[in-house]
Tab-separated table of C-alpha atoms in Angstrom:
chain	number	residue	atom	x	y	z
P	1	MET	CA	-1.824	12.770	-38.884
P	2	ASP	CA	2.054	11.825	-38.574
P	3	ILE	CA	2.671	8.822	-36.662
P	4	LEU	CA	5.448	10.793	-34.397
P	5	GLN	CA	3.096	13.497	-33.450
P	6	THR	CA	0.396	10.899	-32.559
P	7	ILE	CA	2.785	9.234	-30.126
P	8	ASP	CA	3.606	12.638	-28.536
P	9	GLU	CA	-0.059	13.420	-27.642
P	10	LEU	CA	-1.042	9.682	-26.764
P	11	ARG	CA	1.969	10.115	-24.140
P	12	SER	CA	1.146	13.657	-23.043
P	13	GLU	CA	-2.167	12.303	-22.182
P	14	LEU	CA	-1.167	9.197	-20.575
P	15	VAL	CA	0.956	11.240	-18.104
P	16	GLN	CA	-2.206	13.406	-17.304
P	17	THR	CA	-4.357	10.105	-16.968
P	18	VAL	CA	-1.861	8.477	-14.613
P	19	ARG	CA	-0.749	11.752	-12.663
P	20	ALA	CA	3.022	10.888	-13.002
P	21	GLY	CA	5.330	13.402	-11.926
P	22	SER	CA	6.721	14.257	-15.282
P	23	SER	CA	6.663	12.971	-18.860
P	24	ASP	CA	10.086	11.362	-18.426
P	25	GLU	CA	8.543	8.976	-15.848
P	26	ILE	CA	6.885	7.159	-19.476
P	27	PRO	CA	9.549	6.727	-22.041
P	28	TRP	CA	8.589	7.919	-25.501
P	29	SER	CA	9.734	4.481	-26.601
P	30	TRP	CA	7.541	2.245	-24.022
P	31	VAL	CA	4.461	4.384	-25.631
P	32	ALA	CA	5.427	3.725	-29.012
P	33	LYS	CA	6.068	-0.148	-28.566
P	34	ALA	CA	2.831	-0.444	-26.772
P	35	THR	CA	0.540	1.313	-29.127
P	36	SER	CA	2.411	-0.562	-31.949
P	37	GLN	CA	1.399	-3.603	-30.321
P	38	ILE	CA	-2.180	-2.841	-29.443
P	39	LEU	CA	-2.974	-1.805	-33.206
P	40	HIS	CA	-1.283	-5.017	-34.452
P	41	ASP	CA	-3.548	-6.945	-32.042
P	42	HIS	CA	-6.725	-4.954	-33.295
P	43	SER	CA	-5.847	-4.562	-37.166
P	44	THR	CA	-9.669	-3.505	-37.592
P	45	GLY	CA	-8.742	-0.283	-35.588
P	46	VAL	CA	-9.704	1.119	-32.159
P	47	SER	CA	-10.900	4.617	-30.908
P	48	ARG	CA	-8.548	6.817	-29.359
P	49	THR	CA	-10.340	6.384	-26.119
P	50	VAL	CA	-9.922	2.771	-25.793
P	51	LEU	CA	-6.648	3.231	-27.119
P	52	LEU	CA	-5.610	5.409	-24.164
P	53	THR	CA	-7.470	3.003	-21.694
P	54	GLU	CA	-5.192	0.114	-22.844
P	55	LEU	CA	-2.158	2.045	-22.689
P	56	GLU	CA	-2.959	3.006	-19.057
P	57	SER	CA	-3.763	-0.407	-17.941
P	58	GLN	CA	-0.473	-1.700	-19.349
P	59	TRP	CA	1.325	1.012	-17.423
P	60	HIS	CA	-0.073	0.624	-14.363
P	61	GLY	CA	0.638	-3.230	-14.878
P	62	SER	CA	4.314	-2.868	-15.358
P	63	SER	CA	4.934	-0.077	-12.961
P	64	THR	CA	3.178	-2.326	-9.953
P	65	SER	CA	4.624	-5.690	-10.635
P	66	ASN	CA	6.354	-6.335	-7.649
P	67	LEU	CA	4.427	-7.609	-4.307
P	68	HIS	CA	5.081	-4.527	-2.141
P	69	PRO	CA	4.661	-1.506	-4.563
P	70	GLY	CA	5.772	1.954	-3.536
P	71	VAL	CA	8.379	0.946	-0.770
P	72	VAL	CA	12.017	2.537	-1.223
P	73	ARG	CA	14.488	-0.246	-0.258
P	74	THR	CA	17.638	1.797	0.029
P	75	VAL	CA	19.176	4.445	2.390
P	76	GLY	CA	20.674	6.242	-0.627
P	77	PRO	CA	18.319	9.291	-0.817
P	78	PHE	CA	19.378	10.335	2.552
P	79	PHE	CA	23.053	10.490	1.300
P	80	HIS	CA	22.337	13.488	-1.006
P	81	ASN	CA	24.499	16.125	-2.173
P	82	ALA	CA	24.626	19.582	-1.488
P	83	GLY	CA	21.457	21.242	-3.470
P	84	THR	CA	19.759	18.241	-3.893
P	85	ALA	CA	16.463	17.934	-2.202
P	86	PRO	CA	15.868	15.216	0.442
P	87	PRO	CA	13.151	12.345	-0.353
P	88	PRO	CA	9.836	13.466	0.463
P	89	ALA	CA	8.296	13.043	4.242
P	90	SER	CA	5.914	10.862	2.463
P	91	THR	CA	8.159	8.252	1.218
P	92	VAL	CA	7.654	5.054	2.701
P	93	PHE	CA	11.130	2.936	3.276
P	94	GLY	CA	11.802	-0.320	3.965
P	95	LEU	CA	14.722	-0.623	6.172
P	96	ARG	CA	16.671	-3.819	7.802
P	97	ILE	CA	18.309	-3.491	11.233
P	98	THR	CA	21.961	-4.776	11.313
P	99	GLY	CA	22.796	-3.803	14.813
P	100	THR	CA	21.779	-1.975	18.050
P	101	ARG	CA	24.120	-0.064	20.033
P	102	LYS	CA	24.194	2.644	22.818
P	103	LEU	CA	26.017	5.852	21.963
P	104	GLU	CA	29.168	6.290	24.139
P	105	ASN	CA	28.663	8.302	27.383
P	106	THR	CA	25.074	9.036	26.527
P	107	ASP	CA	21.739	7.127	27.330
P	108	PHE	CA	20.739	7.033	23.585
P	109	TRP	CA	20.386	3.784	21.441
P	110	ILE	CA	21.072	3.747	18.039
P	111	TRP	CA	20.001	1.126	15.129
P	112	GLN	CA	22.473	0.608	12.065
P	113	VAL	CA	19.983	0.197	9.317
P	114	CYS	CA	20.247	-0.321	5.648
P	115	GLY	CA	17.930	-1.078	2.801
P	116	ALA	CA	15.784	-4.370	3.352
P	117	PRO	CA	15.446	-6.962	0.637
P	118	GLU	CA	12.406	-6.950	-1.532
P	119	PRO	CA	10.090	-10.200	-1.187
P	120	GLU	CA	11.030	-12.374	-4.080
P	121	ASN	CA	8.571	-11.690	-6.630
P	122	THR	CA	7.637	-14.723	-8.798
P	123	GLY	CA	7.278	-12.446	-11.702
P	124	ALA	CA	11.241	-11.522	-11.668
P	125	THR	CA	12.835	-13.044	-14.701
P	126	GLY	CA	15.963	-15.096	-13.470
P	127	VAL	CA	18.363	-15.224	-10.445
P	128	LYS	CA	20.173	-12.247	-11.576
P	129	GLU	CA	16.980	-9.911	-11.140
P	130	LEU	CA	16.702	-11.158	-7.611
P	131	LYS	CA	20.275	-10.745	-6.588
P	132	LYS	CA	20.061	-6.962	-8.316
P	133	ARG	CA	17.191	-6.096	-5.993
P	134	ASN	CA	18.795	-7.622	-2.626
P	135	THR	CA	22.047	-6.105	-3.096
P	136	VAL	CA	23.631	-5.000	-0.024
P	137	ASP	CA	22.989	-1.269	0.775
P	138	LYS	CA	24.882	1.516	2.150
P	139	HIS	CA	24.315	1.882	6.220
P	140	MET	CA	23.453	4.522	8.299
P	141	ASP	CA	22.583	5.203	11.874
P	142	PHE	CA	18.925	5.726	13.054
P	143	PHE	CA	18.102	7.084	16.316
P	144	VAL	CA	15.850	4.719	18.432
P	145	HIS	CA	12.789	6.850	19.889
P	146	GLN	CA	12.235	6.115	23.457
P	147	ARG	CA	8.811	4.217	23.326
P	148	TYR	CA	10.928	1.671	21.829
P	149	TYR	CA	13.436	1.236	24.753
P	150	PRO	CA	11.584	-1.247	26.986
P	151	MET	CA	11.765	-3.772	23.949
P	152	LEU	CA	15.434	-3.882	24.127
P	153	SER	CA	15.140	-5.219	27.490
P	154	ALA	CA	12.055	-7.227	27.482
P	155	PHE	CA	12.787	-10.864	27.486
P	156	GLU	CA	9.976	-11.605	25.165
P	157	PHE	CA	12.081	-9.709	22.636
P	158	GLU	CA	15.324	-11.289	23.166
P	159	GLY	CA	17.069	-11.609	19.752
P	160	PHE	CA	14.517	-9.483	18.321
P	161	PHE	CA	16.995	-6.909	17.026
P	162	ASN	CA	19.611	-9.257	16.299
P	163	ASN	CA	18.236	-11.276	13.279
P	164	SER	CA	17.963	-8.736	10.408
P	165	ARG	CA	14.716	-7.037	11.629
P	166	THR	CA	13.028	-5.364	8.856
P	167	MET	CA	10.564	-2.386	9.195
P	168	LEU	CA	8.595	-0.127	7.295
P	169	ALA	CA	8.733	3.837	7.953
P	170	THR	CA	7.907	7.295	6.762
P	171	GLY	CA	8.056	10.709	7.890
P	172	LEU	CA	11.945	10.107	8.042
P	173	ALA	CA	14.510	12.935	8.167
P	174	THR	CA	18.076	13.432	8.914
P	175	ALA	CA	20.335	15.593	10.907
P	176	ASP	CA	24.472	15.787	10.915
P	177	ARG	CA	25.917	14.789	14.246
P	178	GLY	CA	29.476	14.832	12.809
P	179	GLY	CA	30.857	18.474	11.243
P	180	ALA	CA	31.557	20.003	8.145
P	181	LYS	CA	34.658	17.947	7.525
P	182	GLN	CA	33.054	14.469	8.355
P	183	PRO	CA	29.543	14.684	8.422
P	184	ILE	CA	27.490	11.771	9.900
P	185	ARG	CA	24.222	11.474	8.656
P	186	THR	CA	22.048	10.391	11.146
P	187	LEU	CA	18.077	9.278	10.885
P	188	LEU	CA	16.150	11.118	13.911
P	189	PRO	CA	13.639	9.192	16.108
P	190	THR	CA	10.398	8.808	14.384
P	191	THR	CA	7.208	6.990	15.548
P	192	SER	CA	6.071	6.444	11.988
P	193	LEU	CA	7.341	2.953	11.910
P	194	ALA	CA	6.149	-0.669	12.193
P	195	PHE	CA	8.395	-3.661	12.589
P	196	VAL	CA	7.701	-6.467	9.729
P	197	LEU	CA	6.960	-9.771	11.272
P	198	ARG	CA	7.766	-12.966	9.175
P	199	LEU	CA	6.232	-16.562	9.078
P	200	LYS	CA	8.126	-19.470	7.541
P	201	ASP	CA	4.933	-20.174	5.501
P	202	ASP	CA	5.170	-16.997	3.558
P	203	PRO	CA	6.170	-18.069	0.041
P	204	THR	CA	7.126	-14.610	-0.765
P	205	LEU	CA	9.724	-14.384	2.025
P	206	ALA	CA	13.448	-13.426	0.867
P	207	LYS	CA	15.744	-16.413	1.819
P	208	SER	CA	17.982	-14.342	3.519
P	209	LEU	CA	15.311	-13.649	6.015
P	210	ARG	CA	13.663	-16.957	6.197
P	211	ARG	CA	16.044	-18.452	9.307
P	212	HIS	CA	14.651	-15.803	11.402
P	213	THR	CA	11.047	-15.612	11.730
P	214	ASP	CA	8.265	-14.748	14.382
P	215	GLU	CA	6.052	-17.504	15.123
P	216	TYR	CA	7.184	-17.631	18.798
P	217	LEU	CA	6.566	-13.911	19.207
P	218	LEU	CA	3.274	-14.163	17.687
P	219	CYS	CA	2.236	-16.744	20.305
P	220	THR	CA	3.883	-14.923	23.155
P	221	VAL	CA	2.888	-11.538	22.676
P	222	PHE	CA	-0.267	-11.647	20.693
P	223	GLY	CA	-1.834	-14.996	21.306
P	224	VAL	CA	-1.973	-16.005	17.736
P	225	GLU	CA	-0.604	-18.770	15.108
P	226	TYR	CA	-0.943	-19.259	11.769
P	227	THR	CA	-2.181	-22.899	10.710
P	228	GLY	CA	-4.361	-23.416	7.674
P	229	ASP	CA	-3.788	-20.638	5.594
P	230	ARG	CA	-5.102	-18.017	8.560
P	231	PHE	CA	-4.533	-17.057	12.014
P	232	ARG	CA	-6.053	-18.807	15.025
P	233	THR	CA	-6.100	-18.289	18.810
P	234	HIS	CA	-3.360	-20.104	20.537
P	235	GLY	CA	-3.530	-19.257	24.029
P	236	ALA	CA	-3.405	-15.940	26.440
P	237	PRO	CA	-0.790	-14.008	25.884
P	238	ALA	CA	2.298	-13.906	27.912
P	239	PHE	CA	3.103	-10.377	27.486
P	240	PRO	CA	1.561	-8.182	30.240
P	241	ALA	CA	0.318	-5.719	27.977
P	242	ASP	CA	-3.001	-4.698	26.158
P	243	GLN	CA	-2.405	-6.200	22.445
P	244	ILE	CA	-4.579	-6.392	19.025
P	245	TRP	CA	-3.880	-8.377	16.232
P	246	CYS	CA	-6.308	-7.731	13.430
P	247	LYS	CA	-6.607	-8.048	9.776
P	248	VAL	CA	-6.999	-4.589	7.895
P	249	GLU	CA	-10.331	-4.405	5.790
P	250	THR	CA	-11.055	-0.766	5.151
P	251	ILE	CA	-8.632	2.202	5.251
P	252	HIS	CA	-11.043	5.355	5.617
P	253	ALA	CA	-9.783	8.811	4.422
P	254	PRO	CA	-9.184	11.452	7.402
P	255	GLN	CA	-11.645	13.520	8.825
P	256	MET	CA	-12.040	16.141	10.945
P	257	ARG	CA	-13.275	15.768	14.733
P	258	MET	CA	-13.257	17.812	17.677
P	259	LYS	CA	-10.632	17.095	20.637
P	260	GLU	CA	-10.389	18.720	23.644
P	261	GLY	CA	-12.341	21.803	22.451
P	262	ARG	CA	-10.502	22.036	19.145
P	263	SER	CA	-10.565	20.436	15.465
P	264	VAL	CA	-8.042	17.732	14.932
P	265	LEU	CA	-7.617	15.297	11.986
P	266	VAL	CA	-8.097	11.659	12.491
P	267	GLN	CA	-7.886	8.525	10.418
P	268	GLU	CA	-9.934	5.416	10.924
P	269	VAL	CA	-8.567	1.962	9.933
P	270	GLU	CA	-11.358	-1.205	10.466
P	271	CYS	CA	-10.152	-4.285	10.879
P	272	PHE	CA	-11.452	-7.682	11.917
P	273	TYR	CA	-10.095	-10.276	14.335
P	274	GLU	CA	-9.541	-13.457	12.132
P	275	HIS	CA	-8.429	-15.432	15.036
P	276	VAL	CA	-11.613	-15.036	16.728
P	277	PRO	CA	-15.350	-16.975	15.760
P	278	GLY	CA	-17.544	-14.431	14.040
P	279	CYS	CA	-14.649	-12.123	13.203
P	280	PRO	CA	-15.444	-9.337	15.304
P	281	LEU	CA	-14.700	-5.765	13.786
P	282	VAL	CA	-11.771	-3.454	15.321
P	283	VAL	CA	-11.704	0.176	14.544
P	284	LEU	CA	-8.555	1.566	15.176
P	285	GLU	CA	-8.006	5.451	15.461
P	286	PHE	CA	-4.640	7.651	14.224
P	287	TRP	CA	-4.834	10.979	15.443
P	288	ASP	CA	-3.073	13.862	14.107
P	289	ALA	CA	0.801	13.457	14.364
P	290	ASP	CA	0.154	9.670	14.214
P	291	MET	CA	-1.621	9.620	11.026
P	292	PRO	CA	1.283	8.916	8.680
P	293	LEU	CA	1.407	5.710	9.902
P	294	VAL	CA	-1.448	4.615	7.850
P	295	ARG	CA	0.670	5.324	4.833
P	296	LEU	CA	2.317	1.694	5.814
P	297	PHE	CA	-0.851	-0.295	5.784
P	298	ASN	CA	-2.768	-1.996	2.968
P	299	SER	CA	-5.997	-3.777	2.745
P	300	GLY	CA	-5.223	-7.516	3.354
P	301	ASP	CA	-2.392	-6.918	5.645
P	302	HIS	CA	-2.363	-8.139	9.442
P	303	LEU	CA	-1.476	-5.422	11.746
P	304	GLY	CA	-0.600	-5.779	15.681
P	305	LEU	CA	-0.639	-2.999	18.140
P	306	LEU	CA	1.273	-3.544	21.579
P	307	CYS	CA	-0.177	-1.303	24.262
P	308	PRO	CA	-2.720	0.528	22.690
P	309	LEU	CA	-5.448	2.734	24.324
P	310	VAL	CA	-8.535	0.578	24.279
P	311	LEU	CA	-11.808	2.359	24.440
P	312	ALA	CA	-13.973	-0.390	24.257
P	313	ARG	CA	-13.886	-4.025	23.991
P	314	ASP	CA	-17.193	-5.648	24.301
P	315	ALA	CA	-18.190	-8.961	22.480
P	316	ASP	CA	-21.523	-6.851	21.248
P	317	VAL	CA	-19.751	-3.843	19.862
P	318	ALA	CA	-16.986	-3.295	17.691
P	319	THR	CA	-13.445	-2.654	19.604
P	320	ARG	CA	-12.288	0.469	19.521
P	321	ALA	CA	-8.573	1.464	19.835
P	322	VAL	CA	-6.392	4.419	19.728
P	323	TYR	CA	-2.717	4.463	18.439
P	324	GLY	CA	-1.207	6.532	21.596
P	325	ALA	CA	1.936	7.463	23.007
P	326	ASN	CA	3.107	4.082	24.090
P	327	THR	CA	2.138	2.163	21.383
P	328	ILE	CA	4.325	-0.265	19.123
P	329	ALA	CA	2.917	-0.945	15.658
P	330	PHE	CA	3.933	-4.352	13.923
P	331	CYS	CA	2.366	-5.405	10.505
P	332	MET	CA	2.694	-8.581	8.326
P	333	LYS	CA	1.983	-7.890	4.578
P	334	ALA	CA	-0.958	-9.802	2.655
P	335	ILE	CA	0.575	-13.241	2.228
P	336	ASN	CA	-0.015	-13.922	-1.262
P	337	ARG	CA	-0.330	-18.133	-1.100
P	338	HIS	CA	-0.905	-18.374	-5.272
P	339	PRO	CA	0.942	-15.461	-6.567
P	340	ASN	CA	0.872	-17.123	-10.394
P	341	THR	CA	-3.322	-16.840	-10.095
P	342	THR	CA	-4.314	-13.685	-12.237
P	343	ILE	CA	-7.093	-11.410	-11.013
P	344	THR	CA	-10.453	-11.715	-13.235
P	345	GLN	CA	-13.668	-9.966	-13.539
P	346	THR	CA	-15.585	-13.165	-13.667
P	347	ARG	CA	-15.038	-14.426	-10.316
P	348	VAL	CA	-15.193	-13.112	-6.840
P	349	ALA	CA	-14.127	-14.591	-3.792
P	350	ARG	CA	-15.508	-13.942	-0.189
P	351	ASN	CA	-13.654	-12.579	2.443
P	352	ASP	CA	-13.640	-13.732	6.193
P	353	LEU	CA	-16.644	-11.644	6.867
P	354	GLY	CA	-18.555	-13.536	3.884
P	355	PHE	CA	-18.636	-10.569	1.782
P	356	PHE	CA	-17.370	-10.224	-1.576
P	357	ASP	CA	-13.839	-9.244	-1.599
P	358	TYR	CA	-13.116	-7.228	-4.729
P	359	ARG	CA	-9.155	-6.958	-3.618
P	360	GLY	CA	-8.953	-9.641	-6.383
P	361	TYR	CA	-11.242	-8.131	-8.762
P	362	ALA	CA	-9.369	-6.926	-11.950
P	363	PRO	CA	-10.099	-2.772	-12.227
P	364	ARG	CA	-9.846	-3.054	-15.828
P	365	VAL	CA	-9.111	-5.907	-18.339
P	366	LEU	CA	-7.191	-5.740	-21.747
P	367	LEU	CA	-9.068	-5.926	-25.010
P	368	SER	CA	-8.328	-9.628	-25.553
P	369	ASP	CA	-10.013	-10.418	-22.088
P	370	LEU	CA	-13.443	-9.193	-23.199
P	371	ARG	CA	-16.025	-11.887	-22.600
P	372	SER	CA	-19.622	-12.343	-22.684
P	373	ASP	CA	-19.780	-13.654	-18.886
P	374	ILE	CA	-18.013	-10.325	-17.602
P	375	MET	CA	-19.204	-9.194	-14.127
P	376	HIS	CA	-20.156	-5.730	-13.820
P	377	LEU	CA	-20.221	-3.577	-10.765
P	378	ASP	CA	-22.876	-1.033	-10.194
P	379	LEU	CA	-22.336	2.760	-9.637
P	380	VAL	CA	-24.792	4.733	-7.769
P	381	ALA	CA	-24.059	8.492	-7.602
P	382	HIS	CA	-26.151	11.953	-8.361
P	383	VAL	CA	-26.098	13.020	-11.810
P	384	ALA	CA	-24.855	16.669	-11.463
P	385	GLN	CA	-24.662	17.558	-15.163
P	386	VAL	CA	-25.443	16.230	-18.568
P	387	SER	CA	-23.722	17.187	-21.930
P	388	GLY	CA	-25.534	17.578	-25.555
P	389	ASN	CA	-24.530	15.308	-28.303
P	390	LEU	CA	-20.692	15.310	-29.185
P	391	PRO	CA	-20.142	13.369	-32.057
P	392	PHE	CA	-17.193	11.306	-32.667
P	393	GLY	CA	-15.467	10.288	-36.126
P	394	PRO	CA	-16.113	11.507	-39.704
P	395	PRO	CA	-19.481	13.502	-40.238
P	396	ASP	CA	-20.984	10.888	-42.320
P	397	ASP	CA	-20.344	8.010	-39.881
P	398	ALA	CA	-20.221	9.737	-36.478
P	399	GLU	CA	-21.052	7.667	-33.223
P	400	ASP	CA	-23.377	9.636	-30.634
P	401	ARG	CA	-21.417	10.416	-27.795
P	402	TYR	CA	-22.471	11.703	-24.459
P	403	VAL	CA	-20.583	13.284	-21.079
P	404	VAL	CA	-22.730	12.464	-17.704
P	405	LYS	CA	-21.047	14.299	-14.708
P	406	LEU	CA	-21.810	12.139	-11.731
P	407	TRP	CA	-21.327	13.503	-8.064
P	408	ASN	CA	-21.019	11.656	-4.819
P	409	PRO	CA	-22.104	14.017	-2.224
P	410	LEU	CA	-20.553	11.609	0.862
P	411	ALA	CA	-17.120	12.242	-0.407
P	412	SER	CA	-17.566	15.547	-2.482
P	413	VAL	CA	-15.774	13.790	-5.467
P	414	GLU	CA	-17.251	14.294	-9.198
P	415	ARG	CA	-16.226	11.872	-12.281
P	416	ASP	CA	-16.943	12.581	-15.836
P	417	VAL	CA	-18.229	9.176	-17.740
P	418	THR	CA	-18.745	9.063	-21.324
P	419	LEU	CA	-21.701	7.103	-22.773
P	420	TRP	CA	-21.862	5.999	-26.564
P	421	GLY	CA	-24.264	4.870	-29.172
P	422	ALA	CA	-27.776	4.064	-27.851
P	423	LEU	CA	-27.126	4.141	-23.973
P	424	GLY	CA	-25.868	7.871	-24.516
P	425	ARG	CA	-28.975	8.793	-26.317
P	426	GLN	CA	-30.642	6.993	-23.689
P	427	CYS	CA	-28.916	8.724	-20.617
P	428	ALA	CA	-29.138	12.208	-22.512
P	429	ARG	CA	-32.839	12.302	-21.036
P	430	LEU	CA	-31.330	12.622	-17.563
P	431	ARG	CA	-31.421	15.613	-15.457
P	432	PRO	CA	-29.063	16.861	-12.914
P	433	GLY	CA	-30.384	15.356	-9.610
């Protein structure tokens, strides 16, 4: 087969596998170079399946190299020209507040925002790359939602918005409060935002933000302090409101529930109190219109809620709270204390609850990393269907190959698993169910 045709086919299959928006997202030159390197490293040859698996692994590794992937750190997409579609509502933006003012002759408050600097990735090559990522961005106005007005006058938050405060936001939309001759694009109020809190101990914190950190606010509002690589109780919070400071453990898929006689979507986030002995469980509920806020969080992040609706707070049961109409969200992205430590399949750390923490467990490894002591995860699922033998390779030297369709009845998810050789022949005796 012609090598150019092979690269085209590999690229097409890779695009479908990683669900890229279009084939342009994976350059042809990247596929050609990566394929050449893999074949060079394994001169005895590799199967097409293994080659695609290796390409997928390398592509994911190259596209998620920064510490906070998936965050757009510029307001540039909102300055779209006529005929250009605005960014999708699901886009997560990292924004920096550079000023706060009241709109003249009104009671409306406005933040002036621009793109927030990206945390300093230790994998970046050289100072030029860092400067390029942290370049000064365009500025635009952002109407402040009324639920944040009390923060503008509370003494506990004095200076909070004057020190290059950063935030994550999603579900953003703009309006034009100017005119046809002089448009003034302004971001509309949203509650799908979380203020990012900062610590001097965070090695990934950008130098431009290191002068203004939030140890005092964490003590007065949430009653916690960061010592010894974790949060601990500092004392009773001074702020007179319900509050929760917890660490995100599991983000569940949305589900339908009955509320006031109708079916409504709700998404639960399981967390735990890192600073409380025994690390008791916290279940946070985000209903319907508040669900987009969950896009801002990842497992391992710290999450703070001010003025949540607390449904249950008991030492013997999990705390359960709802993100309500007056709730304000804060977050602190997971602190990577050892950014140069590579993930592994031979060691699994334990989290604060004492369970194995597979966030540092490699979902896949390179061919060169395969070793005899690699740990395996057991997969428990229902067998939905078993194929016949699908030999692979030349007729006189074909390898037996079987496909088993697995089904997870709880999540209604089906997956195909390819089994080779003796293992495939063994599993060919399986029956559906």
